[in-house]
CSV table of C-alpha atoms in Angstrom, one decimal:
chain,number,residue,atom,x,y,z
A,764,MET,CA,49.3,31.4,-19.2
A,765,ASP,CA,46.7,29.0,-18.7
A,766,ILE,CA,45.9,29.3,-14.8
A,767,ALA,CA,44.2,32.7,-14.7
A,768,PRO,CA,40.9,31.7,-16.8
A,769,GLU,CA,40.8,28.3,-14.8
A,770,THR,CA,40.8,30.3,-11.6
A,771,GLU,CA,38.2,32.7,-13.1
A,772,ASP,CA,36.4,29.8,-14.0
A,773,ILE,CA,36.2,28.4,-10.1
A,774,ALA,CA,35.6,31.6,-8.9
A,775,ASP,CA,32.4,32.3,-11.2
A,776,MET,CA,30.8,29.0,-10.4
A,777,PRO,CA,27.9,29.1,-8.2
A,778,ALA,CA,29.0,28.1,-4.4
A,779,ARG,CA,26.3,25.8,-4.5
A,780,ARG,CA,27.7,23.9,-7.6
A,781,ARG,CA,31.3,24.2,-5.8
A,782,TRP,CA,29.9,22.9,-2.6
A,783,PHE,CA,28.0,19.8,-4.3
A,784,GLU,CA,31.2,19.0,-6.3
A,785,ASN,CA,33.7,19.0,-3.2
A,786,ARG,CA,31.8,16.4,-2.1
A,787,PRO,CA,31.9,13.3,-3.9
A,788,MET,CA,30.3,10.8,-1.1
A,789,LEU,CA,27.4,13.3,-1.4
A,790,LYS,CA,27.6,13.3,-5.2
A,791,ARG,CA,27.1,9.4,-5.5
A,792,ILE,CA,24.4,9.3,-3.0
A,793,VAL,CA,22.2,11.9,-4.9
A,794,LEU,CA,22.8,10.3,-8.0
A,795,ALA,CA,22.0,6.8,-6.6
A,796,VAL,CA,18.7,7.9,-5.2
A,797,LEU,CA,17.6,9.5,-8.6
A,798,ALA,CA,18.5,6.0,-9.8
A,799,LEU,CA,16.0,4.3,-7.4
A,800,VAL,CA,13.2,6.9,-8.1
A,801,ILE,CA,13.8,6.2,-12.1
A,802,LEU,CA,14.1,2.5,-11.9
A,803,PRO,CA,10.5,1.5,-11.2
A,804,TYR,CA,9.4,3.3,-14.5
A,805,VAL,CA,12.1,1.8,-16.2
A,806,LEU,CA,11.0,-2.1,-15.4
A,807,ILE,CA,7.1,-1.2,-16.1
A,808,PHE,CA,8.5,-1.2,-19.7
A,809,PHE,CA,10.1,-4.6,-18.8
A,810,TYR,CA,6.7,-5.7,-17.6
A,811,LEU,CA,4.7,-5.4,-20.9
A,812,LEU,CA,6.9,-8.8,-21.6
A,813,PRO,CA,4.3,-11.8,-20.5
A,814,PHE,CA,7.1,-14.0,-19.8
A,815,ILE,CA,8.6,-11.5,-17.1
A,816,HIS,CA,6.7,-12.8,-13.5
A,817,PRO,CA,7.3,-9.4,-11.2
A,818,VAL,CA,7.9,-10.4,-7.6
A,819,SER,CA,6.6,-7.5,-5.2
A,820,THR,CA,8.9,-6.0,-2.2
A,821,LEU,CA,7.1,-7.7,0.3
A,822,MET,CA,8.4,-10.9,-1.4
A,823,LEU,CA,12.0,-9.4,-1.5
A,824,ARG,CA,11.7,-8.6,2.2
A,825,ASP,CA,10.7,-12.1,3.1
A,826,LEU,CA,13.7,-13.5,0.7
A,827,VAL,CA,15.9,-11.3,2.6
A,828,LEU,CA,14.7,-12.2,5.9
A,829,LEU,CA,14.9,-15.9,5.2
A,830,ARG,CA,11.3,-16.9,5.7
A,831,GLY,CA,10.3,-17.9,1.8
A,832,TYR,CA,7.3,-17.6,0.5
A,833,ASP,CA,4.8,-19.4,-1.7
A,834,ARG,CA,3.9,-17.8,-5.0
A,835,ARG,CA,3.0,-20.1,-8.1
A,836,TRP,CA,2.6,-17.8,-11.1
A,837,VAL,CA,-0.4,-18.1,-13.4
A,838,SER,CA,-1.5,-16.5,-16.4
A,839,LEU,CA,-5.2,-14.7,-16.5
A,840,ASP,CA,-6.7,-17.1,-18.7
A,841,GLN,CA,-6.0,-19.8,-15.6
A,842,ILE,CA,-7.7,-17.7,-12.9
A,843,SER,CA,-11.2,-18.5,-13.0
A,844,PRO,CA,-13.2,-15.1,-14.1
A,845,VAL,CA,-15.3,-15.0,-11.0
A,846,LEU,CA,-12.3,-14.2,-9.3
A,847,VAL,CA,-11.3,-11.1,-11.5
A,848,GLN,CA,-15.3,-10.0,-11.1
A,849,SER,CA,-15.3,-10.5,-7.1
A,850,VAL,CA,-11.7,-8.3,-7.0
A,851,MET,CA,-12.5,-5.4,-8.9
A,852,MET,CA,-16.3,-5.2,-7.3
A,853,SER,CA,-14.4,-5.5,-4.1
A,854,GLU,CA,-10.9,-3.5,-4.9
A,855,ASP,CA,-11.8,-1.2,-7.5
A,856,GLY,CA,-15.4,-0.7,-9.4
A,857,GLN,CA,-14.2,1.7,-11.8
A,858,TYR,CA,-11.1,-0.4,-12.8
A,859,CYS,CA,-12.1,-0.1,-16.3
A,860,PHE,CA,-12.6,3.1,-16.9
A,861,HIS,CA,-9.7,5.6,-15.2
A,862,GLY,CA,-6.4,6.2,-16.1
A,863,GLY,CA,-5.1,4.7,-12.7
A,864,VAL,CA,-6.2,6.9,-10.3
A,865,ASP,CA,-10.0,7.3,-9.3
A,866,TRP,CA,-9.5,11.2,-8.8
A,867,ALA,CA,-13.2,11.5,-7.8
A,868,GLU,CA,-12.8,9.2,-4.8
A,869,MET,CA,-8.9,10.4,-4.3
A,870,ARG,CA,-10.7,14.1,-3.7
A,871,MET,CA,-13.9,12.6,-1.7
A,872,LEU,CA,-10.9,11.3,0.6
A,873,VAL,CA,-9.1,14.6,1.1
A,874,GLU,CA,-11.9,16.4,2.2
A,875,ASP,CA,-12.5,13.6,4.4
A,876,THR,CA,-9.1,13.8,5.7
A,877,LEU,CA,-9.1,17.5,6.3
A,878,LYS,CA,-12.4,17.2,8.1
A,879,GLY,CA,-10.7,14.7,10.6
A,880,GLN,CA,-13.3,12.2,9.5
A,881,ALA,CA,-12.4,8.3,9.1
A,882,THR,CA,-11.2,7.2,5.8
A,883,ARG,CA,-11.1,4.2,3.4
A,884,GLY,CA,-8.0,3.5,1.5
A,885,GLY,CA,-9.0,4.8,-1.5
A,886,SER,CA,-6.7,3.1,-4.1
A,887,THR,CA,-7.3,1.6,-7.0
A,888,ILE,CA,-5.9,-1.8,-8.4
A,889,PRO,CA,-3.0,0.6,-10.4
A,890,MET,CA,-2.3,2.2,-7.2
A,891,GLN,CA,-2.1,-0.9,-5.3
A,892,THR,CA,0.1,-2.9,-7.7
A,893,ALA,CA,2.3,-0.1,-8.0
A,894,LYS,CA,2.9,-0.5,-4.2
A,895,ASN,CA,3.3,-3.9,-4.1
A,896,LEU,CA,5.5,-3.6,-7.1
A,897,PHE,CA,8.1,-0.7,-6.0
A,898,LEU,CA,7.1,0.7,-2.6
A,899,TRP,CA,6.6,0.0,1.1
A,900,ASN,CA,3.3,-0.9,2.8
A,901,SER,CA,3.2,1.7,5.9
A,902,ARG,CA,1.0,4.5,5.3
A,903,SER,CA,2.5,8.2,4.9
A,904,PHE,CA,2.0,10.7,2.5
A,905,VAL,CA,5.3,10.3,0.9
A,906,ARG,CA,4.4,6.8,-0.2
A,907,LYS,CA,1.4,8.3,-1.6
A,908,ALA,CA,3.0,10.8,-3.6
A,909,MET,CA,5.2,8.4,-5.0
A,910,GLU,CA,2.2,5.9,-5.6
A,911,LEU,CA,0.0,8.1,-7.7
A,912,PRO,CA,2.7,9.0,-10.6
A,913,LEU,CA,3.3,5.6,-10.4
A,914,ALA,CA,-0.4,4.5,-10.6
A,915,VAL,CA,-0.8,6.5,-14.1
A,916,SER,CA,2.1,5.7,-15.5
A,917,THR,CA,1.4,1.6,-15.0
A,918,ASP,CA,-2.0,1.7,-16.2
A,919,PHE,CA,-0.7,3.5,-19.2
A,920,VAL,CA,1.7,1.4,-20.2
A,921,LEU,CA,0.3,-1.8,-19.5
A,922,SER,CA,-3.0,-3.2,-20.7
A,923,LYS,CA,-5.8,-3.2,-18.0
A,924,ARG,CA,-5.2,-7.3,-18.9
A,925,ARG,CA,-1.7,-7.7,-18.3
A,926,LEU,CA,-1.7,-5.2,-15.2
A,927,MET,CA,-4.6,-7.2,-13.6
A,928,GLU,CA,-2.4,-10.7,-14.2
A,929,ILE,CA,0.4,-8.8,-12.3
A,930,TYR,CA,-2.1,-7.9,-9.3
A,931,LEU,CA,-3.4,-11.1,-8.9
A,932,ASN,CA,-0.2,-12.6,-8.9
A,933,ILE,CA,1.6,-10.6,-6.6
A,934,ALA,CA,-1.1,-9.9,-4.0
A,935,GLU,CA,-0.7,-10.9,-0.6
A,936,TRP,CA,-3.1,-13.6,0.6
A,937,GLY,CA,-1.8,-14.5,4.0
A,938,PRO,CA,1.9,-14.7,5.5
A,939,GLY,CA,4.3,-16.0,3.2
A,940,ILE,CA,0.9,-16.4,0.3
A,941,TYR,CA,1.5,-14.1,-2.7
A,942,GLY,CA,-0.5,-14.4,-5.5
A,943,VAL,CA,-4.2,-16.2,-6.7
A,944,GLU,CA,-2.9,-20.1,-7.3
A,945,ALA,CA,-1.2,-20.1,-3.9
A,946,ALA,CA,-4.1,-18.6,-2.2
A,947,ALA,CA,-6.7,-20.9,-3.9
A,948,GLN,CA,-4.5,-24.1,-3.3
A,949,HIS,CA,-3.7,-22.9,0.5
A,950,HIS,CA,-7.1,-22.0,1.5
A,951,PHE,CA,-9.5,-23.9,-0.7
A,952,LYS,CA,-7.6,-27.0,-2.1
A,953,VAL,CA,-8.1,-25.9,-5.8
A,954,PRO,CA,-6.4,-24.4,-8.3
A,955,ALA,CA,-7.4,-20.8,-8.9
A,956,SER,CA,-9.1,-22.2,-12.5
A,957,LYS,CA,-11.3,-23.5,-10.3
A,958,LEU,CA,-12.7,-21.4,-7.7
A,959,THR,CA,-16.5,-20.9,-7.0
A,960,ARG,CA,-18.1,-17.8,-6.8
A,961,ARG,CA,-18.1,-18.1,-2.9
A,962,GLN,CA,-14.7,-18.7,-2.7
A,963,ALA,CA,-13.8,-16.0,-4.9
A,964,SER,CA,-16.0,-13.7,-2.6
A,965,LEU,CA,-13.7,-14.3,0.2
A,966,LEU,CA,-10.6,-14.3,-1.1
A,967,ALA,CA,-11.4,-11.1,-2.2
A,968,VAL,CA,-13.0,-9.2,0.7
A,969,SER,CA,-9.7,-10.5,2.4
A,970,LEU,CA,-7.3,-8.6,0.4
A,971,PRO,CA,-7.9,-5.1,2.2
A,972,ASN,CA,-6.5,-7.3,5.5
A,973,PRO,CA,-4.9,-10.7,4.4
A,974,ILE,CA,-2.9,-11.1,7.8
A,975,ASP,CA,-6.3,-11.2,10.0
A,976,ARG,CA,-8.8,-11.9,7.1
A,977,ASN,CA,-8.5,-15.8,6.5
A,978,ALA,CA,-10.5,-16.6,3.8
A,979,GLY,CA,-10.4,-20.4,4.2
A,980,LYS,CA,-11.7,-20.0,8.0
A,981,PRO,CA,-14.1,-16.8,7.7
A,982,GLY,CA,-15.8,-15.1,11.0
A,983,ARG,CA,-19.6,-14.1,9.9
A,984,GLY,CA,-18.6,-10.3,9.5
A,985,LEU,CA,-16.1,-11.9,6.5
A,986,ARG,CA,-19.1,-14.1,5.6
A,987,ARG,CA,-21.1,-11.4,4.9
A,988,LEU,CA,-19.2,-9.0,3.0
A,989,ALA,CA,-18.4,-11.9,1.1
A,990,GLY,CA,-22.1,-12.3,0.2
A,991,VAL,CA,-22.7,-8.7,-0.9
A,992,ILE,CA,-19.2,-8.7,-3.2
A,993,GLU,CA,-20.8,-12.3,-4.7
A,994,ARG,CA,-23.8,-10.4,-5.7
A,995,ARG,CA,-22.2,-7.5,-6.9
A,996,ALA,CA,-20.0,-9.9,-9.0
A,997,GLN,CA,-23.0,-11.5,-10.3
A,998,GLY,CA,-24.0,-8.4,-12.0
A,999,SER,CA,-20.4,-7.0,-13.1
A,1000,GLY,CA,-20.8,-7.7,-17.0
A,1001,GLU,CA,-20.3,-4.2,-17.8
A,1002,TYR,CA,-17.6,-3.0,-15.8
A,1003,ILE,CA,-15.4,-6.2,-16.6
A,1004,LYS,CA,-14.9,-5.2,-20.7
A,1005,CYS,CA,-11.5,-4.3,-20.6
A,1006,ILE,CA,-10.6,-7.5,-19.2
A,1007,TYR,CA,-12.2,-9.7,-21.4
A,1008,GLU,CA,-13.2,-8.4,-24.7
């Protein structure tokens, strides 16, 4: 007597659902993918805790490939303010004013792309932090689509100060060199707290391509860019209030 209702229930079940539930391996794969998508949003809340020192996906890659890396975590108080100023003026001048994504810049980037014009990256510091923490390096629309909500969430959950601290401690400054302390020691033989304005500006302008741009051995073009950022950093008082107020 109990068989008929069950048979009717199965018959009434949508074909797509029956197909899915008859394939346990596919179900596990889908659940695993969903878990990977959700995990970064959970980790953002853990990164609120100041004693947690996140690592980037590039650091994990170097560990998996047995390359090793140099990263020495330092608090924002142990980083020279001139480095923070230089990085903001070079990477994200509107850092204190947007909510993770500079939508005006993003709109211009999309318009230039549609016109077939060469474009800049258009990434804010929250976007770069989200990419470094959770995603991969190569350019793609898929990665960018994942990066945008992660950047907005990261900026919403973390304070601007904490977000900057994490970014400066996971950014790549050369092969196997991560974080500003390791970078300062490697390129200039000084701690991050003792960086000069010129050294800070050289580190800042090397960030877009730290493999080819060597802050410790800059060419003429890199020195010229560093000079521009150094001058901007000197007048950046209004732009960095969210970090030091």
